[in-house]
Amino acid sequence: MRRLWCVALLCLGAFFPMPSMAAPQDADVIDVVVVIDNSGSMHSKVVNTMVAADGFGRGSDPHGLRYEATKMLVDLLDPADRIGIVHFSDSTHILGSDQTLVRMDDTQRTGMRTALDAVSVNYDTTPRGPNNRYGVISDPHVPPGQTAYVAALQRATTLLQQNKSSNRQALILLTDGAPTDMGQTPDAINAAMQRQLDAVGVPVFLLMLKNPNETANADVAAVTAAATARNHKVIEIASPADIAHAMASVLTYLKPNLYIDTLTATPGTGRDQSVVTASLTAAHRVSAVTFVFAAAPMRTPLQVTTSAALLQPGNTTRVQTFRMRQTDDITGAWTFRANAPPTTITGFALMQSQVRMTLRYPDARAHTSQIMAYPRDAAHVIGAVVDGVTPATLAQMRLESMTRCDTVVPDTAPTPYTTRTTGLSSASQPLIWALAPASAQSLFVNVRFQPSNTLALQRCYAMQATATPLTLTMRQPVSERPDVVAGTLPVELVLPPARVLRDPEATLFATRGNTPPSQIPFTVTNDVARAALAIPQAGSYALDMLVTGQYDGRPLALYASRTLTPQLACALRRVGRDDTRDLGVLTRDTALDVSLTCATAGDGDPQPLDAQAVTLVDAQNTPVPAALLAKLIALAPVQQRDGQVTWPLTLKNVALLAAGTYTLRVPVTIYGRVAEVQYTFTRPQDMLALSWGQGQAGTGVLDMGTMQADANTLYACVTATATALVADVTLAPQGQIQALRTAHTTLARDAATFTIGRSAATCPAAYTLTLVVPAPLDAATYTADVVLTASNDQVQVTPQPLTVRFTTAPLRVALDFAHPVAQTQLPTYQVTLPRTGNVWDMVDVMIPYTATVSGALEMPVLTRPGYALTTGVDVRADVASFVAVNPYWERAAPQPYAANVYTGALVLADVPSYTWQGGAYDVEVTLDDVRISSAKRVAFRVQTGSYLQLVLALTVTLTATLAITLGVRRFRRRPPAAEPPPYVPPPC
């Protein structure tokens, strides 16, 4: 049976709408099905009182903490909640019921705990001896076996479907390994897992418990990727002691009034090795709290004590819970002491509070996913609505960046965002919001309410970057200081395409000074939103645009803002052009004349442009140095004619600028006032395009050909087509390899190097691209992504990256064995059995071989080529005697003998010294190593003794011996011959 990881995965497929404080109490009632993995990799050496082999003793959860954590979950559920528990390995079983979800009243809760105890680790029945530190896991319904996901998920799905209700429903899958019934490749497992998750039809929480015997598993990664793709939540668990924390965190997703917080243990003294302190204040508005402690695997049950008598628990389990409700005067401070080191204890508090924290942007309430999306490479808005707290408490809310959600050990210093309570907030729905920085990585946002120093109410949200950049662009007004008269200012925003952002909703706010924000109506046509901003007077105006929608089934929020300072003195515009300040894209050869005009009635007393006052800034608002600006801008004298004033200037030498977006700020003076006019333009990056080979340029892949066995270098010719750049730009000599792979695997990037240089004999009038392989590669077709850079950082080389393909010569390995047998159809070799003193012995025969290698620079390690025993043929008659013969390669690698020649041995194990008839037997072996290009089937002729001849010889010997023995004995027992009577003469 193949041993696998059993993965503890917690998949969140859908996030439930969070009710307001006025929602009815039964809105928080849940139905949950827990699916627990009982496969072999979960266990220790002792399973069903039987000690397994030495190599089977390092299970993921040998002490059964998953059962203790599930019992804790049973205890934490409210009386109206319902639960079902499915246990699985090769088979499945529903604990505590048949096909009914069990409501957690006192009787049913006790019964479910009893059912879990039946499969928990039992240390009292552990066999004596060196294995007595392991408990016995005995389950008559689901013995340890393989990891059959399909049957378990189908059983759980049926259980949910047969118990439909208005309650929130969810499924928890706790495992430590990949499925054994979903295919043999990661792609097949991923597809099958997605189908199963779709069939479940409820949010799936996938808890993945780390298996200590494996460091990486592509099959496990395929399972987690499938869960994420279907918007379910994955919680990775590093230690069995963390399972309880993961189980409790699931409840915080299902019940919006529950919050989890980590408790940190400090060293104690004596038997009380750990000390944990915690306190709650009235500001938390907590109606119930449960303190939970779990320990890493230990022989002694975890014992936790506290001074409060109401919290004194038993000490027979490895997960300890302490519960208090409002009637117990829940505010106050507590100290807990445990008999385990701090590093082995997982502690947390699960609090039920009237405070409700909901992520409003992206809108977690209006969609079915707890996994949000955010635009890659762009700033985005995050906003949380808080109900049930006073305004003074609201100021203590924090939005902060985490490395991940649901971690047992939290970030030591989470990064807080600069939050705002204006702009997007309203009196009816107070909102705390912040702008998160641009990132292409996963983002985790924590909403924290911490009125005291030891415990906090917090909710963490996971966000994933979009596959493509999404932006919300304000195209009008062009300038942040538009030159408008009193009236209206056109506002124009470019939205993401509707086919990308589904169900979009947009809101535009405007604020002047410290006034409350007002919503501006607008229309959307062809993904462009247009509005008219009223400008009653000069001053500073702020525009905030917010667009929400769904990207790939996940909620998303986009944000754009602009501060406007309208100029009301006169209308400035470009001469002979429309009233625009966007100059568009300027190439390296552009020289553009720009003129500003203003209607002045001839009495404006215009001042000439001040070259020192003209500025040019990039997208980061960094000014271009004055020395460079002098080469870019040419000013002409101011002109005044026919009631118009004109300020001409020329943009030139644009090639001196790096690629990017620029803003030209030109202050003009008229009527004694300074009016600043802004022009924007884009300087694109110069492209140095590469081409190669007739008929290959269109494919996008440069084929470098085949690398022969006696070489490790290939060459290709690459031509730069941008002649205007080639004259003053060179390519960096060293190419950076981003990826090197075959159709089936990815290699280390340093397995090959790429260099590029000017024309060589092999490539006249072109660049020479050189590939060097420092180590031999197996025969295959390889593809490499190579990044080539230019000496001038303003020039980009395309295509980027350059995809290169090459092929290595095939590797051949020919095997020769000693003592060939003539005139046989298969290559056959004579094998001599070693002599033994016992006719019943099974012997091992080592058969030397010689391996001759060609097609590579050196011999790859032939550690264990495959084999198969196909036949055992008696040349004379007998077949059955060789059924047990087991061929295998010797455990040592082949040793060098001469150039490209290596020696090793094949072993025939368990060969009988005697067979019934005896004689020469042919043992045929199939070699399935693809690198062996010699005969794939060889035979070994083995001469054995004959039991039949041995029996006949023994029979003859015994018969002769018996005959001789009987004859000797008969001779010794014969009586002596009678003497003749004395002679008596006759009477006379």
Short mmCIF file of N, CA and C in Angstrom, two decimals, residues 644-698:
data_model
loop_
_atom_site.label_atom_id
_atom_site.label_comp_id
_atom_site.label_asym_id
_atom_site.label_seq_id
_atom_site.Cartn_x
_atom_site.Cartn_y
_atom_site.Cartn_z
N GLN A 644 -5.76 88.33 -26.95
CA GLN A 644 -5.30 87.00 -26.50
C GLN A 644 -3.83 87.08 -26.15
N VAL A 645 -3.47 86.33 -25.12
CA VAL A 645 -2.08 86.20 -24.70
C VAL A 645 -1.64 84.78 -24.99
N THR A 646 -0.42 84.67 -25.58
CA THR A 646 0.09 83.34 -25.93
C THR A 646 1.48 83.16 -25.32
N TRP A 647 1.66 81.98 -24.66
CA TRP A 647 2.97 81.62 -24.11
C TRP A 647 3.46 80.36 -24.85
N PRO A 648 4.31 80.49 -25.87
CA PRO A 648 4.78 79.31 -26.60
C PRO A 648 5.96 78.63 -25.89
N LEU A 649 6.02 77.29 -26.03
CA LEU A 649 7.18 76.52 -25.57
C LEU A 649 7.27 75.25 -26.42
N THR A 650 8.45 74.65 -26.43
CA THR A 650 8.70 73.47 -27.25
C THR A 650 9.28 72.36 -26.38
N LEU A 651 8.73 71.14 -26.55
CA LEU A 651 9.29 69.93 -25.93
C LEU A 651 10.18 69.24 -26.94
N LYS A 652 11.38 68.90 -26.56
CA LYS A 652 12.32 68.25 -27.47
C LYS A 652 13.21 67.29 -26.69
N ASN A 653 14.01 66.52 -27.44
CA ASN A 653 14.96 65.57 -26.84
C ASN A 653 14.28 64.63 -25.84
N VAL A 654 13.11 64.17 -26.20
CA VAL A 654 12.36 63.29 -25.29
C VAL A 654 13.12 62.00 -25.01
N ALA A 655 14.02 61.60 -25.92
CA ALA A 655 14.78 60.37 -25.72
C ALA A 655 15.63 60.39 -24.47
N LEU A 656 15.88 61.59 -23.92
CA LEU A 656 16.68 61.68 -22.70
C LEU A 656 15.92 61.23 -21.46
N LEU A 657 14.61 61.12 -21.57
CA LEU A 657 13.79 60.72 -20.42
C LEU A 657 13.66 59.21 -20.35
N ALA A 658 13.60 58.71 -19.14
CA ALA A 658 13.29 57.30 -18.95
C ALA A 658 11.82 57.06 -19.25
N ALA A 659 11.47 55.83 -19.52
CA ALA A 659 10.07 55.50 -19.80
C ALA A 659 9.21 55.80 -18.59
N GLY A 660 8.00 56.29 -18.85
CA GLY A 660 7.08 56.58 -17.77
C GLY A 660 6.10 57.67 -18.13
N THR A 661 5.28 58.10 -17.15
CA THR A 661 4.30 59.17 -17.31
C THR A 661 4.83 60.43 -16.63
N TYR A 662 4.72 61.56 -17.32
CA TYR A 662 5.28 62.82 -16.81
C TYR A 662 4.20 63.90 -16.81
N THR A 663 4.39 64.85 -15.92
CA THR A 663 3.51 66.02 -15.83
C THR A 663 4.38 67.27 -15.93
N LEU A 664 4.06 68.12 -16.92
CA LEU A 664 4.77 69.38 -17.12
C LEU A 664 3.94 70.49 -16.50
N ARG A 665 4.51 71.20 -15.54
CA ARG A 665 3.80 72.26 -14.84
C ARG A 665 4.39 73.61 -15.27
N VAL A 666 3.50 74.43 -15.87
CA VAL A 666 3.93 75.73 -16.42
C VAL A 666 3.14 76.83 -15.72
N PRO A 667 3.78 77.64 -14.88
CA PRO A 667 3.06 78.76 -14.24
C PRO A 667 3.07 80.00 -15.15
N VAL A 668 1.89 80.57 -15.34
CA VAL A 668 1.77 81.81 -16.11
C VAL A 668 1.18 82.89 -15.20
N THR A 669 1.61 84.14 -15.43
CA THR A 669 1.17 85.26 -14.59
C THR A 669 0.35 86.22 -15.43
N ILE A 670 -0.90 86.48 -14.97
CA ILE A 670 -1.80 87.42 -15.65
C ILE A 670 -2.76 87.97 -14.60
N TYR A 671 -3.14 89.21 -14.79
CA TYR A 671 -3.98 89.88 -13.81
C TYR A 671 -3.36 89.89 -12.43
N GLY A 672 -2.03 89.83 -12.39
CA GLY A 672 -1.36 89.85 -11.10
C GLY A 672 -1.44 88.54 -10.34
N ARG A 673 -2.03 87.48 -10.98
CA ARG A 673 -2.15 86.18 -10.33
C ARG A 673 -1.35 85.16 -11.12
N VAL A 674 -0.93 84.10 -10.39
CA VAL A 674 -0.20 83.01 -11.02
C VAL A 674 -1.16 81.84 -11.23
N ALA A 675 -1.30 81.43 -12.47
CA ALA A 675 -2.14 80.26 -12.79
C ALA A 675 -1.23 79.16 -13.33
N GLU A 676 -1.25 78.03 -12.68
CA GLU A 676 -0.39 76.91 -13.12
C GLU A 676 -1.18 76.01 -14.07
N VAL A 677 -0.59 75.73 -15.21
CA VAL A 677 -1.19 74.85 -16.20
C VAL A 677 -0.34 73.59 -16.28
N GLN A 678 -1.01 72.46 -16.40
CA GLN A 678 -0.30 71.17 -16.42
C GLN A 678 -0.55 70.44 -17.73
N TYR A 679 0.53 69.87 -18.26
CA TYR A 679 0.44 68.97 -19.39
C TYR A 679 0.92 67.59 -18.92
N THR A 680 0.25 66.56 -19.38
CA THR A 680 0.71 65.19 -19.10
C THR A 680 1.03 64.49 -20.41
N PHE A 681 2.03 63.64 -20.37
CA PHE A 681 2.39 62.83 -21.54
C PHE A 681 3.08 61.57 -21.06
N THR A 682 3.15 60.60 -21.95
CA THR A 682 3.77 59.31 -21.65
C THR A 682 4.98 59.11 -22.54
N ARG A 683 6.08 58.75 -21.93
CA ARG A 683 7.30 58.41 -22.66
C ARG A 683 7.43 56.89 -22.67
N PRO A 684 7.14 56.23 -23.81
CA PRO A 684 7.21 54.75 -23.81
C PRO A 684 8.64 54.26 -23.74
N GLN A 685 8.78 53.05 -23.32
CA GLN A 685 10.10 52.45 -23.26
C GLN A 685 10.53 52.01 -24.66
N ASP A 686 11.79 52.30 -25.01
CA ASP A 686 12.32 51.89 -26.31
C ASP A 686 12.44 50.37 -26.36
N MET A 687 12.11 49.80 -27.49
CA MET A 687 12.12 48.36 -27.66
C MET A 687 13.23 47.95 -28.63
N LEU A 688 14.08 47.06 -28.20
CA LEU A 688 15.10 46.46 -29.06
C LEU A 688 14.60 45.05 -29.39
N ALA A 689 14.00 44.90 -30.57
CA ALA A 689 13.37 43.63 -30.93
C ALA A 689 14.39 42.66 -31.50
N LEU A 690 14.28 41.41 -31.12
CA LEU A 690 15.18 40.36 -31.59
C LEU A 690 14.44 39.45 -32.57
N SER A 691 15.16 38.97 -33.55
CA SER A 691 14.59 37.99 -34.49
C SER A 691 15.65 36.96 -34.79
N TRP A 692 15.21 35.81 -35.34
CA TRP A 692 16.14 34.72 -35.61
C TRP A 692 15.54 33.80 -36.67
N GLY A 693 16.38 33.21 -37.47
CA GLY A 693 16.02 32.10 -38.34
C GLY A 693 14.87 32.34 -39.30
N GLN A 694 14.95 31.79 -40.48
CA GLN A 694 13.84 31.85 -41.42
C GLN A 694 12.67 31.00 -40.90
N GLY A 695 11.50 31.62 -40.85
CA GLY A 695 10.30 30.86 -40.50
C GLY A 695 10.15 30.59 -39.02
N GLN A 696 11.09 31.06 -38.16
CA GLN A 696 10.98 30.79 -36.72
C GLN A 696 10.50 32.00 -35.92
N ALA A 697 10.64 33.19 -36.48
CA ALA A 697 10.33 34.38 -35.70
C ALA A 697 8.88 34.39 -35.24
N GLY A 698 7.98 33.86 -36.07
CA GLY A 698 6.57 33.88 -35.72
C GLY A 698 6.20 32.93 -34.60
#
